[in-house]
Short mmCIF file of C-alpha atoms in Angstrom, two decimals:
data_model
loop_
_atom_site.label_atom_id
_atom_site.label_comp_id
_atom_site.label_asym_id
_atom_site.label_seq_id
_atom_site.Cartn_x
_atom_site.Cartn_y
_atom_site.Cartn_z
CA MET A 73 0.01 0.06 0.22
CA PRO A 74 2.64 2.12 -0.92
CA GLU A 75 1.37 6.28 -0.92
CA LEU A 76 3.15 9.46 -2.07
CA PRO A 77 5.39 9.06 1.34
CA GLU A 78 6.95 5.04 0.92
CA VAL A 79 7.45 6.15 -2.94
CA GLU A 80 9.42 9.93 -2.10
CA ALA A 81 11.65 7.71 0.86
CA ALA A 82 12.60 4.85 -2.46
CA ARG A 83 13.05 8.12 -5.16
CA ARG A 84 15.55 9.35 -1.84
CA ALA A 85 17.14 5.90 -1.03
CA LEU A 86 18.23 5.92 -5.45
CA GLU A 87 19.04 9.77 -5.29
CA ALA A 88 21.34 8.85 -2.88
CA HIS A 89 23.13 6.20 -4.04
CA CYS A 90 22.96 5.86 -7.62
CA LEU A 91 23.20 8.67 -9.10
CA GLY A 92 25.76 8.93 -11.62
CA ARG A 93 26.68 5.40 -11.78
CA ARG A 94 25.98 3.54 -15.00
CA ILE A 95 24.26 0.42 -15.50
CA ALA A 96 26.20 -2.39 -16.05
CA ARG A 97 23.84 -5.37 -15.88
CA CYS A 98 19.53 -5.63 -15.91
CA VAL A 99 17.35 -7.99 -15.14
CA VAL A 100 13.76 -7.68 -16.55
CA ALA A 101 11.09 -10.19 -15.28
CA ASP A 102 9.25 -12.28 -17.82
CA ASP A 103 5.93 -11.75 -16.45
CA ASP A 104 3.65 -9.10 -18.92
CA LYS A 105 1.56 -8.52 -16.05
CA VAL A 106 3.80 -6.30 -14.67
CA VAL A 107 6.34 -5.52 -17.17
CA VAL A 108 3.88 -3.30 -19.78
CA ALA A 109 6.88 -2.04 -21.58
CA GLY A 110 5.76 -2.48 -25.19
CA VAL A 111 8.79 -4.25 -26.32
CA GLY A 112 10.29 -7.70 -25.27
CA ARG A 113 12.10 -8.21 -22.42
CA VAL A 114 15.56 -8.99 -23.90
CA ALA A 115 14.88 -5.40 -25.67
CA PHE A 116 14.43 -4.04 -22.54
CA GLU A 117 17.69 -4.62 -20.64
CA ARG A 118 19.73 -3.54 -24.03
CA ALA A 119 18.01 -0.57 -23.45
CA MET A 120 19.29 -0.03 -20.00
CA VAL A 121 22.45 -1.78 -19.79
CA GLY A 122 25.74 1.23 -20.50
CA LYS A 123 23.01 4.03 -19.19
CA THR A 124 24.28 6.58 -16.56
CA ILE A 125 21.90 7.65 -14.09
CA VAL A 126 20.99 10.98 -13.86
CA ALA A 127 18.09 11.78 -11.52
CA ALA A 128 15.20 9.69 -10.05
CA ARG A 129 11.75 11.69 -10.32
CA ARG A 130 8.53 11.53 -9.02
CA ARG A 131 5.26 12.69 -9.46
CA GLY A 132 2.04 11.32 -6.61
CA LYS A 133 2.66 7.82 -6.79
CA ASN A 134 4.74 7.45 -10.03
CA LEU A 135 8.89 7.13 -10.32
CA TRP A 136 11.23 6.93 -12.79
CA LEU A 137 14.68 7.41 -13.86
CA GLN A 138 16.25 9.65 -15.70
CA LEU A 139 19.06 8.31 -17.98
CA ASP A 140 21.83 10.36 -19.91
CA ALA A 141 19.71 9.00 -22.85
CA PRO A 142 16.21 7.83 -23.48
CA PRO A 143 14.18 5.28 -23.44
CA PHE A 144 13.44 5.79 -19.83
CA PRO A 145 12.47 2.89 -16.70
CA SER A 146 8.70 4.18 -14.59
CA PHE A 147 7.77 2.03 -11.97
CA GLN A 148 3.92 2.38 -10.77
CA PHE A 149 4.18 0.71 -7.47
CA GLY A 150 0.36 -0.97 -6.76
CA MET A 151 -0.20 -2.48 -4.08
CA ALA A 152 2.88 -3.75 -2.62
CA GLY A 153 5.85 -2.50 -5.11
CA ALA A 154 9.18 -1.77 -3.30
CA ILE A 155 12.70 -0.45 -4.29
CA TYR A 156 15.36 -2.19 -2.40
CA ILE A 157 19.20 -1.61 -2.87
CA LYS A 158 21.51 -4.03 -0.93
CA GLY A 159 22.61 -2.61 1.95
CA VAL A 160 21.17 0.29 2.34
CA PRO A 161 18.08 0.99 4.18
CA VAL A 162 14.34 1.72 2.22
CA THR A 163 12.07 2.36 4.46
CA LYS A 164 13.08 0.81 7.15
CA SER A 165 14.23 -2.53 5.25
CA VAL A 166 17.40 -3.98 4.79
CA VAL A 167 19.09 -6.90 2.35
CA ASN A 168 21.31 -9.22 4.10
CA SER A 169 23.89 -11.70 3.23
CA THR A 170 21.35 -14.36 3.86
CA GLU A 171 18.53 -13.45 2.42
CA GLU A 172 17.51 -14.39 -1.58
CA TRP A 173 19.24 -11.56 -4.00
CA PRO A 174 17.62 -11.11 -5.99
CA SER A 175 13.99 -11.47 -4.74
CA LYS A 176 12.01 -14.00 -6.75
CA TYR A 177 9.17 -10.89 -6.77
CA SER A 178 11.82 -9.14 -8.41
CA LYS A 179 10.04 -7.20 -11.28
CA PHE A 180 13.57 -5.17 -12.61
CA PHE A 181 17.21 -5.90 -11.30
CA VAL A 182 20.26 -3.47 -11.95
CA GLU A 183 23.98 -4.34 -11.37
CA LEU A 184 25.76 -1.10 -11.19
CA ASP A 185 29.68 -0.25 -12.63
CA ASP A 186 29.97 0.17 -9.01
CA GLY A 187 28.77 -3.53 -7.83
CA LEU A 188 25.64 -1.49 -5.96
CA GLU A 189 22.34 -3.19 -6.63
CA PHE A 190 18.83 -2.93 -6.32
CA SER A 191 15.57 -3.91 -7.40
CA PHE A 192 12.09 -3.71 -8.11
CA THR A 193 9.70 -5.78 -6.29
CA ASP A 194 6.08 -7.05 -6.61
CA LYS A 195 4.46 -9.62 -4.29
CA ARG A 196 0.91 -8.82 -5.08
CA ARG A 197 1.81 -8.22 -8.95
CA PHE A 198 -0.12 -4.42 -9.01
CA ALA A 199 2.33 -3.28 -9.77
CA ARG A 200 3.62 -2.26 -13.43
CA VAL A 201 7.09 -1.59 -14.95
CA ARG A 202 7.06 0.66 -17.93
CA LEU A 203 9.86 2.29 -20.92
CA PHE A 204 8.84 5.11 -21.50
CA GLU A 205 10.79 8.13 -24.35
CA ASP A 206 9.24 10.85 -22.10
CA PRO A 207 7.37 9.72 -18.84
CA GLU A 208 6.15 13.21 -17.88
CA THR A 209 4.19 13.51 -21.38
CA VAL A 210 2.38 10.19 -22.01
CA SER A 211 -0.14 8.32 -19.37
CA PRO A 212 -0.46 7.45 -16.65
CA ILE A 213 1.87 10.68 -15.76
CA SER A 214 0.73 13.19 -17.83
CA GLU A 215 -2.70 12.94 -16.60
CA LEU A 216 -1.95 13.28 -12.46
CA GLY A 217 -2.40 16.49 -11.04
CA PRO A 218 -0.11 18.41 -9.11
CA ASP A 219 1.99 16.75 -6.52
CA ALA A 220 0.67 16.82 -2.89
CA LEU A 221 4.37 17.36 -1.87
CA PHE A 222 6.27 19.13 -5.10
CA GLU A 223 3.75 21.14 -6.17
CA PRO A 224 1.22 22.27 -3.79
CA MET A 225 -1.97 24.17 -4.57
CA SER A 226 -2.29 28.09 -2.90
CA VAL A 227 -4.76 28.03 -0.60
CA ALA A 228 -6.97 30.51 -2.89
CA ASP A 229 -6.28 28.32 -6.00
CA PHE A 230 -7.90 24.92 -3.58
CA LEU A 231 -10.86 26.81 -2.47
CA ASP A 232 -11.81 27.56 -6.12
CA SER A 233 -11.16 23.83 -6.91
CA LEU A 234 -13.56 22.66 -4.32
CA GLY A 235 -16.09 25.17 -5.04
CA ARG A 236 -16.31 23.55 -8.48
CA LYS A 237 -16.45 20.01 -7.17
CA LYS A 238 -20.01 18.47 -6.58
CA ILE A 239 -18.69 14.86 -5.70
CA GLY A 240 -17.79 13.49 -2.19
CA ILE A 241 -14.96 14.98 -0.76
CA LYS A 242 -12.72 11.32 -0.03
CA ALA A 243 -13.45 9.97 -3.34
CA LEU A 244 -11.99 13.65 -4.97
CA LEU A 245 -9.04 13.58 -2.61
CA LEU A 246 -8.43 10.06 -4.16
CA ASP A 247 -8.90 10.82 -7.45
CA GLN A 248 -5.05 11.39 -9.06
CA SER A 249 -5.64 14.06 -11.74
CA PHE A 250 -7.61 16.23 -8.35
CA ILE A 251 -4.17 15.62 -6.25
CA SER A 252 -1.07 13.03 -7.30
CA GLY A 253 -0.33 10.87 -4.28
CA ILE A 254 -3.16 11.03 -1.90
CA GLY A 255 -4.40 7.24 -0.92
CA ASN A 256 -6.97 5.91 0.96
CA TRP A 257 -4.28 6.52 4.59
CA ILE A 258 -3.60 9.52 4.04
CA ALA A 259 -7.06 10.92 2.60
CA ASP A 260 -8.60 9.29 5.93
CA GLU A 261 -6.19 11.49 8.44
CA VAL A 262 -6.47 15.15 6.72
CA LEU A 263 -9.79 14.22 7.06
CA TYR A 264 -9.83 13.73 10.59
CA GLN A 265 -7.10 16.32 11.06
CA SER A 266 -9.66 18.77 9.44
CA ARG A 267 -13.04 17.49 11.01
CA ILE A 268 -14.87 16.36 7.68
CA HIS A 269 -17.12 13.73 6.60
CA PRO A 270 -15.56 11.63 3.94
CA LEU A 271 -19.10 11.98 2.21
CA GLN A 272 -19.46 16.26 2.60
CA ILE A 273 -19.30 16.96 -0.78
CA ALA A 274 -16.90 18.98 -1.95
CA SER A 275 -19.13 22.04 -2.77
CA SER A 276 -20.62 22.66 0.35
CA LEU A 277 -17.29 22.91 2.39
CA SER A 278 -16.85 26.05 4.48
CA ARG A 279 -14.11 28.48 3.68
CA ASP A 280 -13.23 27.15 7.52
CA SER A 281 -13.04 23.45 6.78
CA CYS A 282 -10.92 24.11 2.97
CA GLU A 283 -8.35 25.90 4.76
CA ALA A 284 -8.06 23.17 7.33
CA LEU A 285 -8.09 20.59 4.79
CA HIS A 286 -5.39 22.16 2.42
CA LYS A 287 -3.45 22.73 5.54
CA SER A 288 -3.72 19.44 7.33
CA ILE A 289 -3.00 18.01 3.52
CA GLN A 290 0.66 20.06 3.82
CA GLU A 291 1.40 18.79 7.42
CA VAL A 292 0.76 15.30 6.53
CA VAL A 293 2.82 14.43 3.70
CA THR A 294 5.24 16.77 4.60
CA TYR A 295 5.57 15.27 8.30
CA ALA A 296 6.10 11.76 6.51
CA VAL A 297 8.08 12.41 4.27
CA GLU A 298 10.50 13.80 6.56
CA VAL A 299 11.01 10.94 8.58
CA ASP A 300 10.92 8.48 5.42
CA ALA A 301 7.44 7.11 5.50
CA ASP A 302 8.46 5.50 8.97
CA CYS A 303 4.84 4.57 10.28
CA ASP A 304 6.41 4.38 14.25
CA ARG A 305 7.69 7.81 14.24
CA PHE A 306 3.99 9.12 13.17
CA PRO A 307 2.81 11.26 15.86
CA GLU A 308 0.72 8.96 18.32
CA GLU A 309 -2.90 11.48 17.87
CA TRP A 310 -2.61 9.98 14.54
CA LEU A 311 -5.58 8.21 13.13
CA PHE A 312 -3.25 5.49 11.42
CA HIS A 313 -2.12 4.63 13.99
CA HIS A 314 -5.97 2.75 14.77
CA ARG A 315 -7.98 2.44 11.27
CA TRP A 316 -6.11 -1.48 10.29
CA GLY A 317 -8.07 -4.49 10.17
CA LYS A 318 -11.36 -2.27 10.84
CA LYS A 319 -11.73 -3.29 13.91
CA PRO A 320 -13.53 -1.41 17.00
CA GLY A 321 -11.69 0.74 18.31
CA LYS A 322 -10.97 4.38 19.47
CA VAL A 323 -8.49 7.22 18.69
CA ASN A 324 -8.06 10.17 21.28
CA GLY A 325 -11.04 8.06 23.62
CA LYS A 326 -13.49 8.87 19.95
CA LYS A 327 -14.82 5.54 18.73
CA ILE A 328 -13.88 4.55 14.70
CA GLU A 329 -16.88 3.62 12.29
CA PHE A 330 -15.82 2.36 8.65
CA ILE A 331 -18.08 3.18 5.87
CA THR A 332 -17.05 3.08 1.93
CA ALA A 333 -16.75 6.45 0.07
CA GLY A 334 -14.61 6.74 -2.97
CA GLY A 335 -15.19 2.89 -3.53
CA ARG A 336 -12.76 3.00 0.10
CA THR A 337 -12.74 1.58 3.22
CA THR A 338 -13.00 4.00 5.47
CA ALA A 339 -12.11 4.95 8.79
CA TYR A 340 -13.69 8.46 10.41
CA VAL A 341 -15.06 9.59 13.80
CA PRO A 342 -18.50 10.24 13.40
CA GLN A 343 -18.30 12.55 16.97
CA LEU A 344 -15.66 14.83 15.64
CA GLN A 345 -16.21 14.60 11.70
CA LYS A 346 -19.77 15.83 10.82
CA TRP A 347 -22.01 16.43 7.93
CA THR A 348 -22.71 20.09 7.48
CA GLY A 349 -25.24 21.27 4.64
CA VAL A 350 -25.15 18.92 1.47
CA GLN A 351 -23.70 15.33 1.76
CA SER A 352 -23.01 12.42 -0.63
CA SER A 353 -26.00 10.46 -2.42
CA LYS A 354 -24.47 7.40 -1.29
CA MET A 355 -22.67 4.62 1.09
CA VAL A 356 -22.01 1.23 1.83
CA VAL A 357 -21.15 0.11 5.06
CA THR A 358 -19.16 -2.62 5.32
CA ASN A 359 -19.37 -6.30 6.90
CA LEU A 360 -17.35 -9.18 7.66
CA GLU A 361 -17.71 -11.39 4.31
CA GLN A 362 -16.64 -8.02 2.15
CA LEU A 363 -13.98 -7.54 4.53
CA ALA A 364 -12.78 -11.10 4.10
CA ASP A 365 -12.71 -10.69 0.47
CA SER A 366 -11.46 -7.30 0.34
CA VAL A 367 -7.68 -8.22 0.40
CA ASP A 368 -8.16 -10.89 -2.60
CA ALA A 369 -10.72 -8.50 -4.58
CA GLU A 370 -9.34 -7.43 -7.93
CA VAL A 371 -8.39 -3.54 -7.07
CA PRO A 372 -10.95 -0.66 -7.75
CA LYS A 373 -9.23 1.57 -10.86
CA ALA A 374 -9.54 3.85 -9.08
CA ASP A 375 -6.79 4.01 -6.51
CA ALA A 376 -5.87 0.45 -6.32
CA GLU A 377 -3.13 1.05 -4.14
CA ASP A 378 -3.94 -0.11 -0.81
CA ASP A 379 -4.57 -2.63 1.61
CA ASP A 380 -6.50 -1.96 4.67
CA ASN A 381 -6.98 -4.85 6.02
CA GLN A 382 -3.68 -4.75 8.05
CA LYS A 383 -1.60 -1.90 9.10
CA PRO A 384 1.79 -1.03 6.97
CA ARG A 385 4.64 -3.31 8.97
CA LYS A 386 8.50 -2.42 9.07
CA ARG A 387 9.62 -3.84 5.63
CA VAL A 388 11.98 -6.51 5.25
CA ALA A 389 13.85 -7.61 2.13
CA THR A 390 11.46 -10.65 0.30
CA SER A 391 13.76 -13.50 0.71
CA LYS A 392 13.06 -17.25 -0.12
CA VAL A 393 11.38 -18.38 3.04
CA ALA A 394 8.47 -15.90 2.01
CA SER A 395 5.34 -17.38 0.72
CA ALA A 396 4.32 -17.41 -2.74
CA ALA A 397 2.30 -14.85 -2.68
CA ARG A 398 -1.52 -15.14 -2.35
CA LYS A 399 -3.46 -14.51 -5.96
CA PRO A 400 -6.67 -12.37 -6.47
CA ARG A 401 -9.96 -14.20 -6.80
CA LYS A 402 -12.31 -13.01 -9.40
CA GLY A 403 -15.65 -13.65 -8.03
CA GLY A 404 -17.17 -14.77 -4.87
CA ASP A 405 -20.64 -14.86 -3.25
CA ASN A 406 -19.95 -13.16 0.17
CA ASP A 407 -20.08 -10.16 -1.45
CA LYS A 408 -24.11 -10.93 -2.01
CA SER A 409 -24.72 -9.88 1.60
CA SER A 410 -23.87 -6.91 2.97
CA ILE A 411 -24.20 -3.63 0.63
CA LYS A 412 -27.01 -1.47 1.80
CA THR A 413 -27.80 2.18 0.21
CA THR A 414 -29.43 5.38 1.25
CA GLU A 415 -30.89 8.66 -0.22
CA ALA A 416 -29.49 11.75 -0.63
CA ASN A 417 -29.05 13.34 2.80
CA LYS A 418 -29.91 10.34 4.91
CA VAL A 419 -27.48 7.77 6.12
CA THR A 420 -27.33 4.24 8.46
CA THR A 421 -24.29 3.61 9.57
CA ASN A 422 -23.12 0.66 12.60
CA SER A 423 -20.46 0.43 14.56
CA ASN A 424 -17.60 -1.97 13.39
CA ALA A 425 -18.50 -4.49 16.17
CA GLU A 426 -22.34 -5.08 14.63
CA HIS A 427 -20.67 -6.07 11.22
CA GLY A 428 -18.84 -8.77 12.79
CA LEU A 429 -15.50 -7.31 12.32
CA ASP A 430 -13.63 -8.48 14.98
CA LYS A 431 -14.55 -11.23 18.14
CA PRO A 432 -17.84 -10.37 19.73
CA THR A 433 -17.81 -8.95 23.44
CA SER A 434 -20.58 -8.09 25.51
CA ASN A 435 -21.24 -5.14 24.25
CA ALA A 436 -21.43 -6.40 20.24
CA GLY A 437 -24.87 -6.91 20.28
CA LYS A 438 -26.47 -3.30 21.65
CA LYS A 439 -28.20 -1.01 19.57
CA SER A 440 -27.16 1.46 21.14
CA ASP A 441 -23.97 1.16 18.61
CA GLN A 442 -26.21 1.62 16.08
CA VAL A 443 -26.46 5.32 14.62
CA THR A 444 -28.86 5.94 12.52
CA ARG A 445 -29.16 9.26 10.60
CA ARG A 446 -32.42 10.95 9.12
CA SER A 447 -33.52 13.04 6.33
CA SER A 448 -34.82 16.19 7.48
CA ARG A 449 -37.43 15.68 5.29
CA ASN A 450 -38.39 12.28 5.23
CA LYS A 451 -37.78 8.89 7.37
CA VAL A 452 -37.49 6.12 5.38
CA LYS A 453 -36.29 3.09 6.39
CA PRO A 454 -33.11 2.20 4.08
CA GLN A 455 -33.48 -0.96 1.49
CA ALA A 456 -30.64 -3.48 1.38
CA SER A 457 -29.59 -3.07 -2.65
CA LYS A 458 -29.76 -6.20 -5.65
CA SER A 459 -26.86 -8.08 -4.58
CA GLU A 460 -23.84 -7.73 -6.79
CA GLU A 461 -21.65 -9.37 -8.54
CA ARG A 462 -17.52 -9.18 -8.82
#
């Protein structure tokens, strides 16, 4: 689930250790799902050998190496993409002499003229490795919005842009053409810190809320990058430490609940993140069966980089003792039981305990855990939507 901070940490590590070095050897994986370069594997490798790395570039969650002559290799990290440099820590991971190297999950491996080696790996096979003459002029990089770290919007531009967006604010933040680099956990964090409900329509936000959100985006992204995406160093009061696994929990004494916003599982604190004015027209409440399938489900196109089923751990370089990557299942019956929709300005939210997200407790069945918000005009019982196939 690498987001901007993790990709930026990888870029900085490459910049610090690889610039000015010539590529002596390159091995590209024979995996046409991940390696979508438009040329064969052998041609890709030949295009790399003898070239000198002059820069490591990034926009949003995409990274590419600028060489002394095109074409340039580009990396979209997906859900589990990672850069490893042998003997060099990258977001706390170090490859040691006892580990398999390069990993069997390596998709792009390089040995430099000074003996240093690095590899781009992907266990889940949602990453993409491409070869471009000019990465910034073609998709996906050309379609990205301003980078959340390198190209922050001014407050005035941010206010103006939000005022013209008639969609939920969480969905907007996940839209990489709006701002690039914000993924699921960062979106949840900045909305929590700015006290904005994830389904609030962007154009309905007050000026104060817009300014608070702008400030939160800058602070969260900057801090996460400054600590090299080391989540153990994130402030203890951040929602980040309490949002994983969809388990009943609290942050700073306030209960966390889970909904679906922008097509993604969303952690928020109803006591602090209240709706005002216009809301997004629909919300889907997750249950146990949805959560059980979410890890292996096909990744949504909109923002496929996060896996909310587990908190990020200290990254360990993939070794031979690692089990084979689980393949995503194409379908199942578990999705047929849990989706509930509501009409505009009305939503029913159940606590995660009631959805069986953890072992039952003495309070799991209390009706007080269910929060029902009714429309100021109508009182309508929410109806379960028709079952959907995946």
